[in-house]
Amino acid sequence: MADLVNARELFEKKVAESEQIVASVEALWQTAPIGSDVRKQITESQLAALYEMAFLALFGHWENFIEECMVRMLSGQGCTNYTPVFVAAPRSPTLTAARLRLLNGRPFLLWYDPVKSADKIAAHVSGSPLETVLRGSAMHIQNMAAVRHAIAHQSQDALASFKAVSLVMVGVEHAGPGALLRSQDHSDPLNPTRWLRRLTTDLRGLARSATS
């Protein structure tokens, strides 16, 4: 059964794949001697770009996770603690029919804004844990979206928003998203981790809460 848990598991698989690529390259760079071919061929600016590309893909997987959950709920599929309660039209008979209903003639939908995404969900089903998660963690998700926008668009407005978010998120105004994502989160001094891993861990936690 293609329920919400399946959507979450696919999301977690995609996240793990992206994290592994970044971790492997970072480990290769960290263990290479200064002046080695590895350090010459992979610069720190290139590492920052790798972190940015990884996060852009990861946030895309998050948006796709939201849409896949919505499609499954429209077809009547839920999770352990939730069975879809339809607001207007009854459930769609198939996933394909549910997707067509959700798109409503549009080529795609945007899911980066948590409040607007929650509103889209509430227009079809009520009381879903996904809607609750999006509304409850709206500020944190909006901050992550600002990091995503600065990578994707690189406009002055996007970069200004990113720098403001950087101050809120990590207490430092990083020059660009790659620098933030590669920097260390020391909220747990005994287990420091890079901010890319911190944010993906947060997204995995939200996905679990949304499908419980």
PDB file of C-alpha atoms in Angstrom:
ATOM      1  CA  MET A   1       0.000   0.000   0.000  1.00  0.00           C
ATOM      2  CA  ALA A   2       1.449   3.366  -1.078  1.00  0.00           C
ATOM      3  CA  ASP A   3       0.606   5.192   2.155  1.00  0.00           C
ATOM      4  CA  LEU A   4       2.232   8.206   3.813  1.00  0.00           C
ATOM      5  CA  VAL A   5       4.940   6.093   5.421  1.00  0.00           C
ATOM      6  CA  ASN A   6       6.064   4.953   1.965  1.00  0.00           C
ATOM      7  CA  ALA A   7       6.371   8.585   0.894  1.00  0.00           C
ATOM      8  CA  ARG A   8       8.450   9.316   3.971  1.00  0.00           C
ATOM      9  CA  GLU A   9      10.725   6.327   3.428  1.00  0.00           C
ATOM     10  CA  LEU A  10      11.389   7.421  -0.152  1.00  0.00           C
ATOM     11  CA  PHE A  11      12.200  10.917   1.092  1.00  0.00           C
ATOM     12  CA  GLU A  12      14.594   9.548   3.707  1.00  0.00           C
ATOM     13  CA  LYS A  13      16.325   7.403   1.070  1.00  0.00           C
ATOM     14  CA  LYS A  14      16.869  10.412  -1.198  1.00  0.00           C
ATOM     15  CA  VAL A  15      18.192  12.477   1.708  1.00  0.00           C
ATOM     16  CA  ALA A  16      20.626   9.757   2.751  1.00  0.00           C
ATOM     17  CA  GLU A  17      21.969   9.439  -0.804  1.00  0.00           C
ATOM     18  CA  SER A  18      22.679  13.167  -1.056  1.00  0.00           C
ATOM     19  CA  GLU A  19      24.227  13.298   2.411  1.00  0.00           C
ATOM     20  CA  GLN A  20      26.535  10.395   1.598  1.00  0.00           C
ATOM     21  CA  ILE A  21      27.919  12.077  -1.504  1.00  0.00           C
ATOM     22  CA  VAL A  22      28.774  15.245   0.420  1.00  0.00           C
ATOM     23  CA  ALA A  23      30.208  13.339   3.390  1.00  0.00           C
ATOM     24  CA  SER A  24      32.431  11.233   1.130  1.00  0.00           C
ATOM     25  CA  VAL A  25      33.906  14.234  -0.681  1.00  0.00           C
ATOM     26  CA  GLU A  26      34.346  16.152   2.585  1.00  0.00           C
ATOM     27  CA  ALA A  27      36.149  13.198   4.191  1.00  0.00           C
ATOM     28  CA  LEU A  28      38.410  12.853   1.145  1.00  0.00           C
ATOM     29  CA  TRP A  29      39.305  16.544   1.361  1.00  0.00           C
ATOM     30  CA  GLN A  30      39.816  16.562   5.140  1.00  0.00           C
ATOM     31  CA  THR A  31      42.189  13.593   5.076  1.00  0.00           C
ATOM     32  CA  ALA A  32      44.228  14.799   2.093  1.00  0.00           C
ATOM     33  CA  PRO A  33      47.537  16.481   2.951  1.00  0.00           C
ATOM     34  CA  ILE A  34      47.878  20.188   2.232  1.00  0.00           C
ATOM     35  CA  GLY A  35      49.406  20.590  -1.216  1.00  0.00           C
ATOM     36  CA  SER A  36      48.148  17.189  -2.376  1.00  0.00           C
ATOM     37  CA  ASP A  37      46.428  16.682  -5.724  1.00  0.00           C
ATOM     38  CA  VAL A  38      43.090  16.338  -3.908  1.00  0.00           C
ATOM     39  CA  ARG A  39      43.492  19.741  -2.232  1.00  0.00           C
ATOM     40  CA  LYS A  40      44.546  21.256  -5.564  1.00  0.00           C
ATOM     41  CA  GLN A  41      41.661  19.754  -7.538  1.00  0.00           C
ATOM     42  CA  ILE A  42      38.963  20.333  -4.905  1.00  0.00           C
ATOM     43  CA  THR A  43      39.036  23.853  -3.512  1.00  0.00           C
ATOM     44  CA  GLU A  44      37.061  25.074  -0.504  1.00  0.00           C
ATOM     45  CA  SER A  45      34.872  27.167  -2.801  1.00  0.00           C
ATOM     46  CA  GLN A  46      34.076  24.030  -4.775  1.00  0.00           C
ATOM     47  CA  LEU A  47      33.201  22.226  -1.548  1.00  0.00           C
ATOM     48  CA  ALA A  48      30.838  25.064  -0.645  1.00  0.00           C
ATOM     49  CA  ALA A  49      29.221  24.740  -4.080  1.00  0.00           C
ATOM     50  CA  LEU A  50      28.789  21.000  -3.494  1.00  0.00           C
ATOM     51  CA  TYR A  51      26.987  21.699  -0.217  1.00  0.00           C
ATOM     52  CA  GLU A  52      24.731  24.174  -2.004  1.00  0.00           C
ATOM     53  CA  MET A  53      23.860  21.736  -4.789  1.00  0.00           C
ATOM     54  CA  ALA A  54      23.142  19.039  -2.227  1.00  0.00           C
ATOM     55  CA  PHE A  55      20.825  21.279  -0.202  1.00  0.00           C
ATOM     56  CA  LEU A  56      19.018  22.458  -3.326  1.00  0.00           C
ATOM     57  CA  ALA A  57      18.313  18.819  -4.189  1.00  0.00           C
ATOM     58  CA  LEU A  58      17.405  17.961  -0.581  1.00  0.00           C
ATOM     59  CA  PHE A  59      14.884  20.778  -0.290  1.00  0.00           C
ATOM     60  CA  GLY A  60      13.428  19.675  -3.612  1.00  0.00           C
ATOM     61  CA  HIS A  61      12.959  16.199  -2.119  1.00  0.00           C
ATOM     62  CA  TRP A  62      11.170  17.826   0.839  1.00  0.00           C
ATOM     63  CA  GLU A  63       8.780  19.645  -1.498  1.00  0.00           C
ATOM     64  CA  ASN A  64       8.172  16.447  -3.430  1.00  0.00           C
ATOM     65  CA  PHE A  65       7.494  14.622  -0.149  1.00  0.00           C
ATOM     66  CA  ILE A  66       4.728  17.107   0.677  1.00  0.00           C
ATOM     67  CA  GLU A  67       3.127  16.665  -2.738  1.00  0.00           C
ATOM     68  CA  GLU A  68       3.371  12.871  -2.607  1.00  0.00           C
ATOM     69  CA  CYS A  69       1.699  12.855   0.813  1.00  0.00           C
ATOM     70  CA  MET A  70      -1.045  15.110  -0.526  1.00  0.00           C
ATOM     71  CA  VAL A  71      -1.649  12.828  -3.497  1.00  0.00           C
ATOM     72  CA  ARG A  72      -1.859   9.797  -1.221  1.00  0.00           C
ATOM     73  CA  MET A  73      -4.260  11.514   1.158  1.00  0.00           C
ATOM     74  CA  LEU A  74      -6.508  12.476  -1.764  1.00  0.00           C
ATOM     75  CA  SER A  75      -6.703   8.795  -2.670  1.00  0.00           C
ATOM     76  CA  GLY A  76      -7.721   7.919   0.895  1.00  0.00           C
ATOM     77  CA  GLN A  77      -4.371   6.720   2.203  1.00  0.00           C
ATOM     78  CA  GLY A  78      -3.177   7.817   5.620  1.00  0.00           C
ATOM     79  CA  CYS A  79      -0.911   6.632   8.412  1.00  0.00           C
ATOM     80  CA  THR A  80      -1.163   5.047  11.853  1.00  0.00           C
ATOM     81  CA  ASN A  81      -2.883   7.980  13.543  1.00  0.00           C
ATOM     82  CA  TYR A  82      -4.671   9.586  10.619  1.00  0.00           C
ATOM     83  CA  THR A  83      -7.307   8.632   8.063  1.00  0.00           C
ATOM     84  CA  PRO A  84      -8.048  11.427   5.574  1.00  0.00           C
ATOM     85  CA  VAL A  85     -11.175  13.473   6.280  1.00  0.00           C
ATOM     86  CA  PHE A  86     -12.275  15.081   3.027  1.00  0.00           C
ATOM     87  CA  VAL A  87     -13.426  18.684   3.023  1.00  0.00           C
ATOM     88  CA  ALA A  88     -15.471  18.667  -0.175  1.00  0.00           C
ATOM     89  CA  ALA A  89     -15.050  16.092  -2.929  1.00  0.00           C
ATOM     90  CA  PRO A  90     -14.759  12.396  -2.007  1.00  0.00           C
ATOM     91  CA  ARG A  91     -11.516  10.485  -2.286  1.00  0.00           C
ATOM     92  CA  SER A  92      -9.974   9.913  -5.694  1.00  0.00           C
ATOM     93  CA  PRO A  93     -10.075   6.305  -6.933  1.00  0.00           C
ATOM     94  CA  THR A  94      -6.394   6.129  -7.931  1.00  0.00           C
ATOM     95  CA  LEU A  95      -3.118   7.970  -7.330  1.00  0.00           C
ATOM     96  CA  THR A  96      -3.168   9.171 -10.928  1.00  0.00           C
ATOM     97  CA  ALA A  97      -6.648  10.617 -10.494  1.00  0.00           C
ATOM     98  CA  ALA A  98      -5.582  12.224  -7.217  1.00  0.00           C
ATOM     99  CA  ARG A  99      -2.576  13.870  -8.846  1.00  0.00           C
ATOM    100  CA  LEU A 100      -4.691  15.241 -11.699  1.00  0.00           C
ATOM    101  CA  ARG A 101      -7.183  16.577  -9.169  1.00  0.00           C
ATOM    102  CA  LEU A 102      -4.455  18.256  -7.154  1.00  0.00           C
ATOM    103  CA  LEU A 103      -2.792  19.850 -10.176  1.00  0.00           C
ATOM    104  CA  ASN A 104      -6.150  20.968 -11.584  1.00  0.00           C
ATOM    105  CA  GLY A 105      -4.719  21.667 -15.032  1.00  0.00           C
ATOM    106  CA  ARG A 106      -1.464  23.212 -13.800  1.00  0.00           C
ATOM    107  CA  PRO A 107       1.893  21.724 -14.859  1.00  0.00           C
ATOM    108  CA  PHE A 108       3.250  21.782 -11.285  1.00  0.00           C
ATOM    109  CA  LEU A 109       2.693  23.152  -7.776  1.00  0.00           C
ATOM    110  CA  LEU A 110       5.083  24.944  -5.447  1.00  0.00           C
ATOM    111  CA  TRP A 111       5.499  23.648  -1.893  1.00  0.00           C
ATOM    112  CA  TYR A 112       8.392  25.671  -0.462  1.00  0.00           C
ATOM    113  CA  ASP A 113       6.120  27.992   1.550  1.00  0.00           C
ATOM    114  CA  PRO A 114       4.864  26.028   4.596  1.00  0.00           C
ATOM    115  CA  VAL A 115       1.852  28.255   5.289  1.00  0.00           C
ATOM    116  CA  LYS A 116       0.620  28.234   1.681  1.00  0.00           C
ATOM    117  CA  SER A 117       1.277  24.481   1.520  1.00  0.00           C
ATOM    118  CA  ALA A 118      -0.741  23.942   4.692  1.00  0.00           C
ATOM    119  CA  ASP A 119      -3.570  26.011   3.206  1.00  0.00           C
ATOM    120  CA  LYS A 120      -3.542  23.851   0.045  1.00  0.00           C
ATOM    121  CA  ILE A 121      -3.757  20.724   2.172  1.00  0.00           C
ATOM    122  CA  ALA A 122      -6.572  22.131   4.326  1.00  0.00           C
ATOM    123  CA  ALA A 123      -8.584  22.897   1.194  1.00  0.00           C
ATOM    124  CA  HIS A 124      -8.803  19.153   0.516  1.00  0.00           C
ATOM    125  CA  VAL A 125      -8.461  17.286   3.835  1.00  0.00           C
ATOM    126  CA  SER A 126      -8.801  18.402   7.433  1.00  0.00           C
ATOM    127  CA  GLY A 127      -6.799  17.603  10.543  1.00  0.00           C
ATOM    128  CA  SER A 128      -3.835  15.973   8.826  1.00  0.00           C
ATOM    129  CA  PRO A 129      -0.559  15.687  10.734  1.00  0.00           C
ATOM    130  CA  LEU A 130       1.205  17.096   7.659  1.00  0.00           C
ATOM    131  CA  GLU A 131      -0.777  20.335   7.901  1.00  0.00           C
ATOM    132  CA  THR A 132      -0.082  20.486  11.638  1.00  0.00           C
ATOM    133  CA  VAL A 133       3.664  20.031  11.118  1.00  0.00           C
ATOM    134  CA  LEU A 134       3.841  22.678   8.402  1.00  0.00           C
ATOM    135  CA  ARG A 135       2.022  25.257  10.495  1.00  0.00           C
ATOM    136  CA  GLY A 136       3.853  24.416  13.705  1.00  0.00           C
ATOM    137  CA  SER A 137       7.313  24.585  12.120  1.00  0.00           C
ATOM    138  CA  ALA A 138       6.543  27.328   9.595  1.00  0.00           C
ATOM    139  CA  MET A 139       9.292  29.712  10.710  1.00  0.00           C
ATOM    140  CA  HIS A 140      12.041  27.088  10.615  1.00  0.00           C
ATOM    141  CA  ILE A 141      10.922  25.810   7.207  1.00  0.00           C
ATOM    142  CA  GLN A 142      10.726  29.377   5.882  1.00  0.00           C
ATOM    143  CA  ASN A 143      14.300  29.919   7.039  1.00  0.00           C
ATOM    144  CA  MET A 144      15.413  26.791   5.186  1.00  0.00           C
ATOM    145  CA  ALA A 145      13.493  27.985   2.125  1.00  0.00           C
ATOM    146  CA  ALA A 146      15.433  31.274   2.285  1.00  0.00           C
ATOM    147  CA  VAL A 147      18.676  29.275   2.119  1.00  0.00           C
ATOM    148  CA  ARG A 148      17.259  27.386  -0.848  1.00  0.00           C
ATOM    149  CA  HIS A 149      16.205  30.593  -2.639  1.00  0.00           C
ATOM    150  CA  ALA A 150      19.647  32.161  -2.218  1.00  0.00           C
ATOM    151  CA  ILE A 151      21.179  29.115  -3.929  1.00  0.00           C
ATOM    152  CA  ALA A 152      18.614  28.911  -6.716  1.00  0.00           C
ATOM    153  CA  HIS A 153      18.240  32.604  -7.551  1.00  0.00           C
ATOM    154  CA  GLN A 154      21.285  34.501  -6.220  1.00  0.00           C
ATOM    155  CA  SER A 155      19.462  37.808  -6.602  1.00  0.00           C
ATOM    156  CA  GLN A 156      20.236  40.705  -4.254  1.00  0.00           C
ATOM    157  CA  ASP A 157      16.894  40.245  -2.489  1.00  0.00           C
ATOM    158  CA  ALA A 158      17.426  36.494  -2.063  1.00  0.00           C
ATOM    159  CA  LEU A 159      20.944  37.006  -0.696  1.00  0.00           C
ATOM    160  CA  ALA A 160      19.786  39.757   1.669  1.00  0.00           C
ATOM    161  CA  SER A 161      17.055  37.472   3.014  1.00  0.00           C
ATOM    162  CA  PHE A 162      19.607  34.683   3.371  1.00  0.00           C
ATOM    163  CA  LYS A 163      22.003  36.855   5.399  1.00  0.00           C
ATOM    164  CA  ALA A 164      19.187  37.818   7.758  1.00  0.00           C
ATOM    165  CA  VAL A 165      18.256  34.163   8.158  1.00  0.00           C
ATOM    166  CA  SER A 166      21.907  33.222   8.684  1.00  0.00           C
ATOM    167  CA  LEU A 167      22.061  35.549  11.678  1.00  0.00           C
ATOM    168  CA  VAL A 168      18.874  34.066  13.131  1.00  0.00           C
ATOM    169  CA  MET A 169      19.782  30.471  12.398  1.00  0.00           C
ATOM    170  CA  VAL A 170      23.460  30.274  13.336  1.00  0.00           C
ATOM    171  CA  GLY A 171      24.282  33.659  14.859  1.00  0.00           C
ATOM    172  CA  VAL A 172      26.725  34.524  12.059  1.00  0.00           C
ATOM    173  CA  GLU A 173      26.119  36.428   8.828  1.00  0.00           C
ATOM    174  CA  HIS A 174      27.668  34.000   6.359  1.00  0.00           C
ATOM    175  CA  ALA A 175      28.564  35.370   2.947  1.00  0.00           C
ATOM    176  CA  GLY A 176      26.715  32.588   1.129  1.00  0.00           C
ATOM    177  CA  PRO A 177      24.655  29.436   1.656  1.00  0.00           C
ATOM    178  CA  GLY A 178      27.589  27.096   1.069  1.00  0.00           C
ATOM    179  CA  ALA A 179      29.554  28.644   3.910  1.00  0.00           C
ATOM    180  CA  LEU A 180      26.599  28.259   6.277  1.00  0.00           C
ATOM    181  CA  LEU A 181      25.827  24.686   5.260  1.00  0.00           C
ATOM    182  CA  ARG A 182      29.460  23.624   5.675  1.00  0.00           C
ATOM    183  CA  SER A 183      29.921  25.381   9.021  1.00  0.00           C
ATOM    184  CA  GLN A 184      29.688  23.465  12.285  1.00  0.00           C
ATOM    185  CA  ASP A 185      26.646  23.433  14.539  1.00  0.00           C
ATOM    186  CA  HIS A 186      27.923  23.374  18.129  1.00  0.00           C
ATOM    187  CA  SER A 187      24.559  23.258  19.893  1.00  0.00           C
ATOM    188  CA  ASP A 188      25.719  19.868  21.178  1.00  0.00           C
ATOM    189  CA  PRO A 189      29.411  20.498  22.002  1.00  0.00           C
ATOM    190  CA  LEU A 190      30.145  16.783  22.329  1.00  0.00           C
ATOM    191  CA  ASN A 191      28.669  15.988  18.918  1.00  0.00           C
ATOM    192  CA  PRO A 192      29.264  18.890  16.533  1.00  0.00           C
ATOM    193  CA  THR A 193      27.830  18.444  13.073  1.00  0.00           C
ATOM    194  CA  ARG A 194      27.734  20.467   9.900  1.00  0.00           C
ATOM    195  CA  TRP A 195      24.684  22.588   9.320  1.00  0.00           C
ATOM    196  CA  LEU A 196      23.758  20.638   6.197  1.00  0.00           C
ATOM    197  CA  ARG A 197      23.346  17.524   8.355  1.00  0.00           C
ATOM    198  CA  ARG A 198      21.562  19.516  11.075  1.00  0.00           C
ATOM    199  CA  LEU A 199      18.959  20.811   8.614  1.00  0.00           C
ATOM    200  CA  THR A 200      18.407  17.454   6.930  1.00  0.00           C
ATOM    201  CA  THR A 201      18.004  15.865  10.358  1.00  0.00           C
ATOM    202  CA  ASP A 202      15.346  18.473  11.125  1.00  0.00           C
ATOM    203  CA  LEU A 203      13.538  17.732   7.851  1.00  0.00           C
ATOM    204  CA  ARG A 204      13.599  14.003   8.558  1.00  0.00           C
ATOM    205  CA  GLY A 205      12.095  14.669  11.980  1.00  0.00           C
ATOM    206  CA  LEU A 206       9.330  16.770  10.449  1.00  0.00           C
ATOM    207  CA  ALA A 207       8.625  14.052   7.896  1.00  0.00           C
ATOM    208  CA  ARG A 208       8.316  11.457  10.658  1.00  0.00           C
ATOM    209  CA  SER A 209       5.923  13.657  12.629  1.00  0.00           C
ATOM    210  CA  ALA A 210       3.869  14.259   9.478  1.00  0.00           C
ATOM    211  CA  THR A 211       3.412  10.550   8.847  1.00  0.00           C
ATOM    212  CA  SER A 212       2.885   9.181  12.369  1.00  0.00           C
TER     213      SER A 212
END
